[in-house]
Amino acid sequence: MTALIVGGSGFLGAELVRRAVAAGNTTAATFATGPGNIPGVAWHALDLRDPERVEAVVAEVGPCFVIDATSGRSDWAVTAEGPVRLAMAAAKHGCRLVHVSSDAVFSGARVHYDESCPPDPVTPYGAAKAAAETGVRLVHPDAVVARTSLIIGDRRSEHVRLVHDLAAGVRDGALFTDDIRCPVHVTDLAAALLELATGDANGVHHLAGADAVSRHELGVLVAGRDGLDASRLPAGLRATSGLPGALDVRLDSRATRRDLRTVLRGARQFLATGA
């Protein structure tokens, strides 16, 4: 089976590439600025803003499935429009597609969100991700849209790097006690995405961890795992910070978890000291 991991040089993408190779798949991956260093992988430069290049890469690789793990942040051309170009190419060539989306598509007004909840974003990034979801499902009706939350692992995770930097006093900022999410470990997420890619699922799925924790509690858990001084982590309130974004967004992943072999652990489990 041939796999194409779009965004394969990123944090999540690299884990997907490793797992795809380990599972015996012929694996290709794309990069925006530089290829990864995983052996046995065919690397392709790809700018999702270039429809001709998107079509050329999918045609050349001829994948059985494509997983889009890119992150263009609030760049509309990359984050909103790029996945639609990719979905059009995947549909044209008969490839399964898993598009990775985000809990940023929700405002937090209702706190608990299952797969049936319509997006109501409150940030430019959330709006771009919501637009991508709509476009992908329109042009590739059999695609999987997999929403996830904060992705945790080692210091390649931006959330873990922030905790280390704050504990070391090399970055300003605070970890909010009123900003609640359901973090997921990168290895669990990658395994679940590959399971969805190689099965017959379609539609919207939620892949988040089992525990709802604040950004500050998450930081304390990371500090405990990594031997940092948690007392050095500044706490604050997002509600009074002036920063845009939702406060409490908890992805309800129970419906998706029932159909998965992969276990999506909670942060309190995968960040337990010695885990």
PDB file of N, CA and C in Angstrom, residues 6-54:
ATOM      1  N   VAL A   6       1.235  14.433   3.634  1.00  0.00           N
ATOM      2  CA  VAL A   6       1.442  15.834   3.273  1.00  0.00           C
ATOM      3  C   VAL A   6       1.764  16.602   4.555  1.00  0.00           C
ATOM      4  N   GLY A   7       2.905  17.292   4.530  1.00  0.00           N
ATOM      5  CA  GLY A   7       3.407  17.906   5.757  1.00  0.00           C
ATOM      6  C   GLY A   7       4.236  16.921   6.560  1.00  0.00           C
ATOM      7  N   GLY A   8       4.921  16.019   5.869  1.00  0.00           N
ATOM      8  CA  GLY A   8       5.639  14.933   6.540  1.00  0.00           C
ATOM      9  C   GLY A   8       6.862  15.356   7.317  1.00  0.00           C
ATOM     10  N   SER A   9       7.343  16.582   7.135  1.00  0.00           N
ATOM     11  CA  SER A   9       8.510  17.030   7.902  1.00  0.00           C
ATOM     12  C   SER A   9       8.120  17.731   9.193  1.00  0.00           C
ATOM     13  N   GLY A  10       6.818  17.895   9.451  1.00  0.00           N
ATOM     14  CA  GLY A  10       6.361  18.525  10.680  1.00  0.00           C
ATOM     15  C   GLY A  10       6.315  17.549  11.844  1.00  0.00           C
ATOM     16  N   PHE A  11       5.881  18.037  12.992  1.00  0.00           N
ATOM     17  CA  PHE A  11       5.852  17.229  14.216  1.00  0.00           C
ATOM     18  C   PHE A  11       4.926  16.022  14.062  1.00  0.00           C
ATOM     19  N   LEU A  12       3.664  16.255  13.743  1.00  0.00           N
ATOM     20  CA  LEU A  12       2.732  15.153  13.536  1.00  0.00           C
ATOM     21  C   LEU A  12       3.093  14.386  12.269  1.00  0.00           C
ATOM     22  N   GLY A  13       3.428  15.099  11.208  1.00  0.00           N
ATOM     23  CA  GLY A  13       3.741  14.450   9.948  1.00  0.00           C
ATOM     24  C   GLY A  13       4.875  13.459  10.054  1.00  0.00           C
ATOM     25  N   ALA A  14       5.929  13.827  10.792  1.00  0.00           N
ATOM     26  CA  ALA A  14       7.072  12.932  10.945  1.00  0.00           C
ATOM     27  C   ALA A  14       6.677  11.639  11.652  1.00  0.00           C
ATOM     28  N   GLU A  15       5.810  11.746  12.646  1.00  0.00           N
ATOM     29  CA  GLU A  15       5.339  10.539  13.334  1.00  0.00           C
ATOM     30  C   GLU A  15       4.493   9.685  12.405  1.00  0.00           C
ATOM     31  N   LEU A  16       3.688  10.315  11.579  1.00  0.00           N
ATOM     32  CA  LEU A  16       2.903   9.570  10.597  1.00  0.00           C
ATOM     33  C   LEU A  16       3.812   8.846   9.607  1.00  0.00           C
ATOM     34  N   VAL A  17       4.862   9.531   9.148  1.00  0.00           N
ATOM     35  CA  VAL A  17       5.799   8.916   8.213  1.00  0.00           C
ATOM     36  C   VAL A  17       6.469   7.710   8.849  1.00  0.00           C
ATOM     37  N   ARG A  18       6.955   7.871  10.065  1.00  0.00           N
ATOM     38  CA  ARG A  18       7.621   6.744  10.750  1.00  0.00           C
ATOM     39  C   ARG A  18       6.699   5.545  10.865  1.00  0.00           C
ATOM     40  N   ARG A  19       5.457   5.792  11.243  1.00  0.00           N
ATOM     41  CA  ARG A  19       4.518   4.692  11.446  1.00  0.00           C
ATOM     42  C   ARG A  19       4.096   4.055  10.115  1.00  0.00           C
ATOM     43  N   ALA A  20       3.949   4.884   9.092  1.00  0.00           N
ATOM     44  CA  ALA A  20       3.589   4.338   7.781  1.00  0.00           C
ATOM     45  C   ALA A  20       4.689   3.420   7.256  1.00  0.00           C
ATOM     46  N   VAL A  21       5.945   3.847   7.415  1.00  0.00           N
ATOM     47  CA  VAL A  21       7.079   3.018   6.990  1.00  0.00           C
ATOM     48  C   VAL A  21       7.129   1.731   7.811  1.00  0.00           C
ATOM     49  N   ALA A  22       6.981   1.857   9.127  1.00  0.00           N
ATOM     50  CA  ALA A  22       7.053   0.690  10.006  1.00  0.00           C
ATOM     51  C   ALA A  22       5.959  -0.333   9.698  1.00  0.00           C
ATOM     52  N   ALA A  23       4.833   0.159   9.189  1.00  0.00           N
ATOM     53  CA  ALA A  23       3.727  -0.749   8.844  1.00  0.00           C
ATOM     54  C   ALA A  23       3.924  -1.420   7.497  1.00  0.00           C
ATOM     55  N   GLY A  24       5.024  -1.099   6.816  1.00  0.00           N
ATOM     56  CA  GLY A  24       5.326  -1.744   5.553  1.00  0.00           C
ATOM     57  C   GLY A  24       4.775  -1.045   4.329  1.00  0.00           C
ATOM     58  N   ASN A  25       4.281   0.189   4.506  1.00  0.00           N
ATOM     59  CA  ASN A  25       3.759   0.937   3.372  1.00  0.00           C
ATOM     60  C   ASN A  25       4.891   1.559   2.564  1.00  0.00           C
ATOM     61  N   THR A  26       4.743   1.575   1.250  1.00  0.00           N
ATOM     62  CA  THR A  26       5.599   2.408   0.416  1.00  0.00           C
ATOM     63  C   THR A  26       5.200   3.849   0.698  1.00  0.00           C
ATOM     64  N   THR A  27       6.146   4.651   1.213  1.00  0.00           N
ATOM     65  CA  THR A  27       5.762   5.938   1.789  1.00  0.00           C
ATOM     66  C   THR A  27       6.444   7.107   1.086  1.00  0.00           C
ATOM     67  N   ALA A  28       5.630   8.087   0.711  1.00  0.00           N
ATOM     68  CA  ALA A  28       6.111   9.367   0.201  1.00  0.00           C
ATOM     69  C   ALA A  28       5.613  10.454   1.143  1.00  0.00           C
ATOM     70  N   ALA A  29       6.343  11.546   1.194  1.00  0.00           N
ATOM     71  CA  ALA A  29       5.971  12.640   2.079  1.00  0.00           C
ATOM     72  C   ALA A  29       6.358  13.958   1.443  1.00  0.00           C
ATOM     73  N   THR A  30       5.681  15.021   1.856  1.00  0.00           N
ATOM     74  CA  THR A  30       5.975  16.340   1.314  1.00  0.00           C
ATOM     75  C   THR A  30       6.540  17.249   2.391  1.00  0.00           C
ATOM     76  N   PHE A  31       7.222  18.294   1.922  1.00  0.00           N
ATOM     77  CA  PHE A  31       7.788  19.296   2.833  1.00  0.00           C
ATOM     78  C   PHE A  31       7.646  20.657   2.184  1.00  0.00           C
ATOM     79  N   ALA A  32       7.645  21.689   3.037  1.00  0.00           N
ATOM     80  CA  ALA A  32       7.562  23.062   2.550  1.00  0.00           C
ATOM     81  C   ALA A  32       8.931  23.715   2.482  1.00  0.00           C
ATOM     82  N   THR A  33       9.777  23.467   3.492  1.00  0.00           N
ATOM     83  CA  THR A  33      11.085  24.130   3.542  1.00  0.00           C
ATOM     84  C   THR A  33      12.263  23.169   3.464  1.00  0.00           C
ATOM     85  N   GLY A  34      12.116  21.949   3.935  1.00  0.00           N
ATOM     86  CA  GLY A  34      13.200  20.982   3.883  1.00  0.00           C
ATOM     87  C   GLY A  34      12.693  19.594   4.189  1.00  0.00           C
ATOM     88  N   PRO A  35      13.265  18.554   3.541  1.00  0.00           N
ATOM     89  CA  PRO A  35      12.790  17.189   3.756  1.00  0.00           C
ATOM     90  C   PRO A  35      13.166  16.674   5.140  1.00  0.00           C
ATOM     91  N   GLY A  36      12.452  15.655   5.575  1.00  0.00           N
ATOM     92  CA  GLY A  36      12.810  14.979   6.807  1.00  0.00           C
ATOM     93  C   GLY A  36      13.979  14.038   6.586  1.00  0.00           C
ATOM     94  N   ASN A  37      14.384  13.373   7.669  1.00  0.00           N
ATOM     95  CA  ASN A  37      15.559  12.500   7.585  1.00  0.00           C
ATOM     96  C   ASN A  37      15.212  11.035   7.829  1.00  0.00           C
ATOM     97  N   ILE A  38      13.959  10.683   7.610  1.00  0.00           N
ATOM     98  CA  ILE A  38      13.538   9.297   7.810  1.00  0.00           C
ATOM     99  C   ILE A  38      13.911   8.489   6.570  1.00  0.00           C
ATOM    100  N   PRO A  39      14.692   7.428   6.727  1.00  0.00           N
ATOM    101  CA  PRO A  39      15.145   6.667   5.554  1.00  0.00           C
ATOM    102  C   PRO A  39      14.002   5.910   4.890  1.00  0.00           C
ATOM    103  N   GLY A  40      14.202   5.632   3.602  1.00  0.00           N
ATOM    104  CA  GLY A  40      13.231   4.843   2.863  1.00  0.00           C
ATOM    105  C   GLY A  40      11.995   5.601   2.443  1.00  0.00           C
ATOM    106  N   VAL A  41      12.051   6.931   2.478  1.00  0.00           N
ATOM    107  CA  VAL A  41      10.895   7.770   2.155  1.00  0.00           C
ATOM    108  C   VAL A  41      11.222   8.624   0.937  1.00  0.00           C
ATOM    109  N   ALA A  42      10.286   8.723   0.008  1.00  0.00           N
ATOM    110  CA  ALA A  42      10.443   9.611  -1.146  1.00  0.00           C
ATOM    111  C   ALA A  42       9.891  10.980  -0.773  1.00  0.00           C
ATOM    112  N   TRP A  43      10.765  11.981  -0.771  1.00  0.00           N
ATOM    113  CA  TRP A  43      10.369  13.327  -0.335  1.00  0.00           C
ATOM    114  C   TRP A  43      10.090  14.214  -1.542  1.00  0.00           C
ATOM    115  N   HIS A  44       9.015  15.004  -1.438  1.00  0.00           N
ATOM    116  CA  HIS A  44       8.603  15.892  -2.517  1.00  0.00           C
ATOM    117  C   HIS A  44       8.356  17.293  -1.955  1.00  0.00           C
ATOM    118  N   ALA A  45       8.975  18.299  -2.561  1.00  0.00           N
ATOM    119  CA  ALA A  45       8.662  19.682  -2.198  1.00  0.00           C
ATOM    120  C   ALA A  45       7.236  19.991  -2.655  1.00  0.00           C
ATOM    121  N   LEU A  46       6.471  20.657  -1.778  1.00  0.00           N
ATOM    122  CA  LEU A  46       5.082  20.958  -2.132  1.00  0.00           C
ATOM    123  C   LEU A  46       4.636  22.251  -1.471  1.00  0.00           C
ATOM    124  N   ASP A  47       4.097  23.129  -2.282  1.00  0.00           N
ATOM    125  CA  ASP A  47       3.443  24.354  -1.821  1.00  0.00           C
ATOM    126  C   ASP A  47       1.961  24.190  -2.130  1.00  0.00           C
ATOM    127  N   LEU A  48       1.140  24.087  -1.089  1.00  0.00           N
ATOM    128  CA  LEU A  48      -0.283  23.838  -1.288  1.00  0.00           C
ATOM    129  C   LEU A  48      -0.990  24.989  -1.990  1.00  0.00           C
ATOM    130  N   ARG A  49      -0.298  26.106  -2.165  1.00  0.00           N
ATOM    131  CA  ARG A  49      -0.892  27.217  -2.913  1.00  0.00           C
ATOM    132  C   ARG A  49      -0.787  27.018  -4.422  1.00  0.00           C
ATOM    133  N   ASP A  50      -0.054  26.016  -4.838  1.00  0.00           N
ATOM    134  CA  ASP A  50       0.215  25.769  -6.265  1.00  0.00           C
ATOM    135  C   ASP A  50      -0.594  24.563  -6.736  1.00  0.00           C
ATOM    136  N   PRO A  51      -1.724  24.782  -7.387  1.00  0.00           N
ATOM    137  CA  PRO A  51      -2.583  23.649  -7.761  1.00  0.00           C
ATOM    138  C   PRO A  51      -1.920  22.692  -8.738  1.00  0.00           C
ATOM    139  N   GLU A  52      -1.097  23.193  -9.637  1.00  0.00           N
ATOM    140  CA  GLU A  52      -0.432  22.306 -10.592  1.00  0.00           C
ATOM    141  C   GLU A  52       0.565  21.389  -9.889  1.00  0.00           C
ATOM    142  N   ARG A  53       1.267  21.928  -8.902  1.00  0.00           N
ATOM    143  CA  ARG A  53       2.223  21.108  -8.162  1.00  0.00           C
ATOM    144  C   ARG A  53       1.495  20.069  -7.305  1.00  0.00           C
ATOM    145  N   VAL A  54       0.392  20.454  -6.695  1.00  0.00           N
ATOM    146  CA  VAL A  54      -0.400  19.494  -5.909  1.00  0.00           C
ATOM    147  C   VAL A  54      -0.825  18.330  -6.793  1.00  0.00           C
TER     148      VAL A  54
END
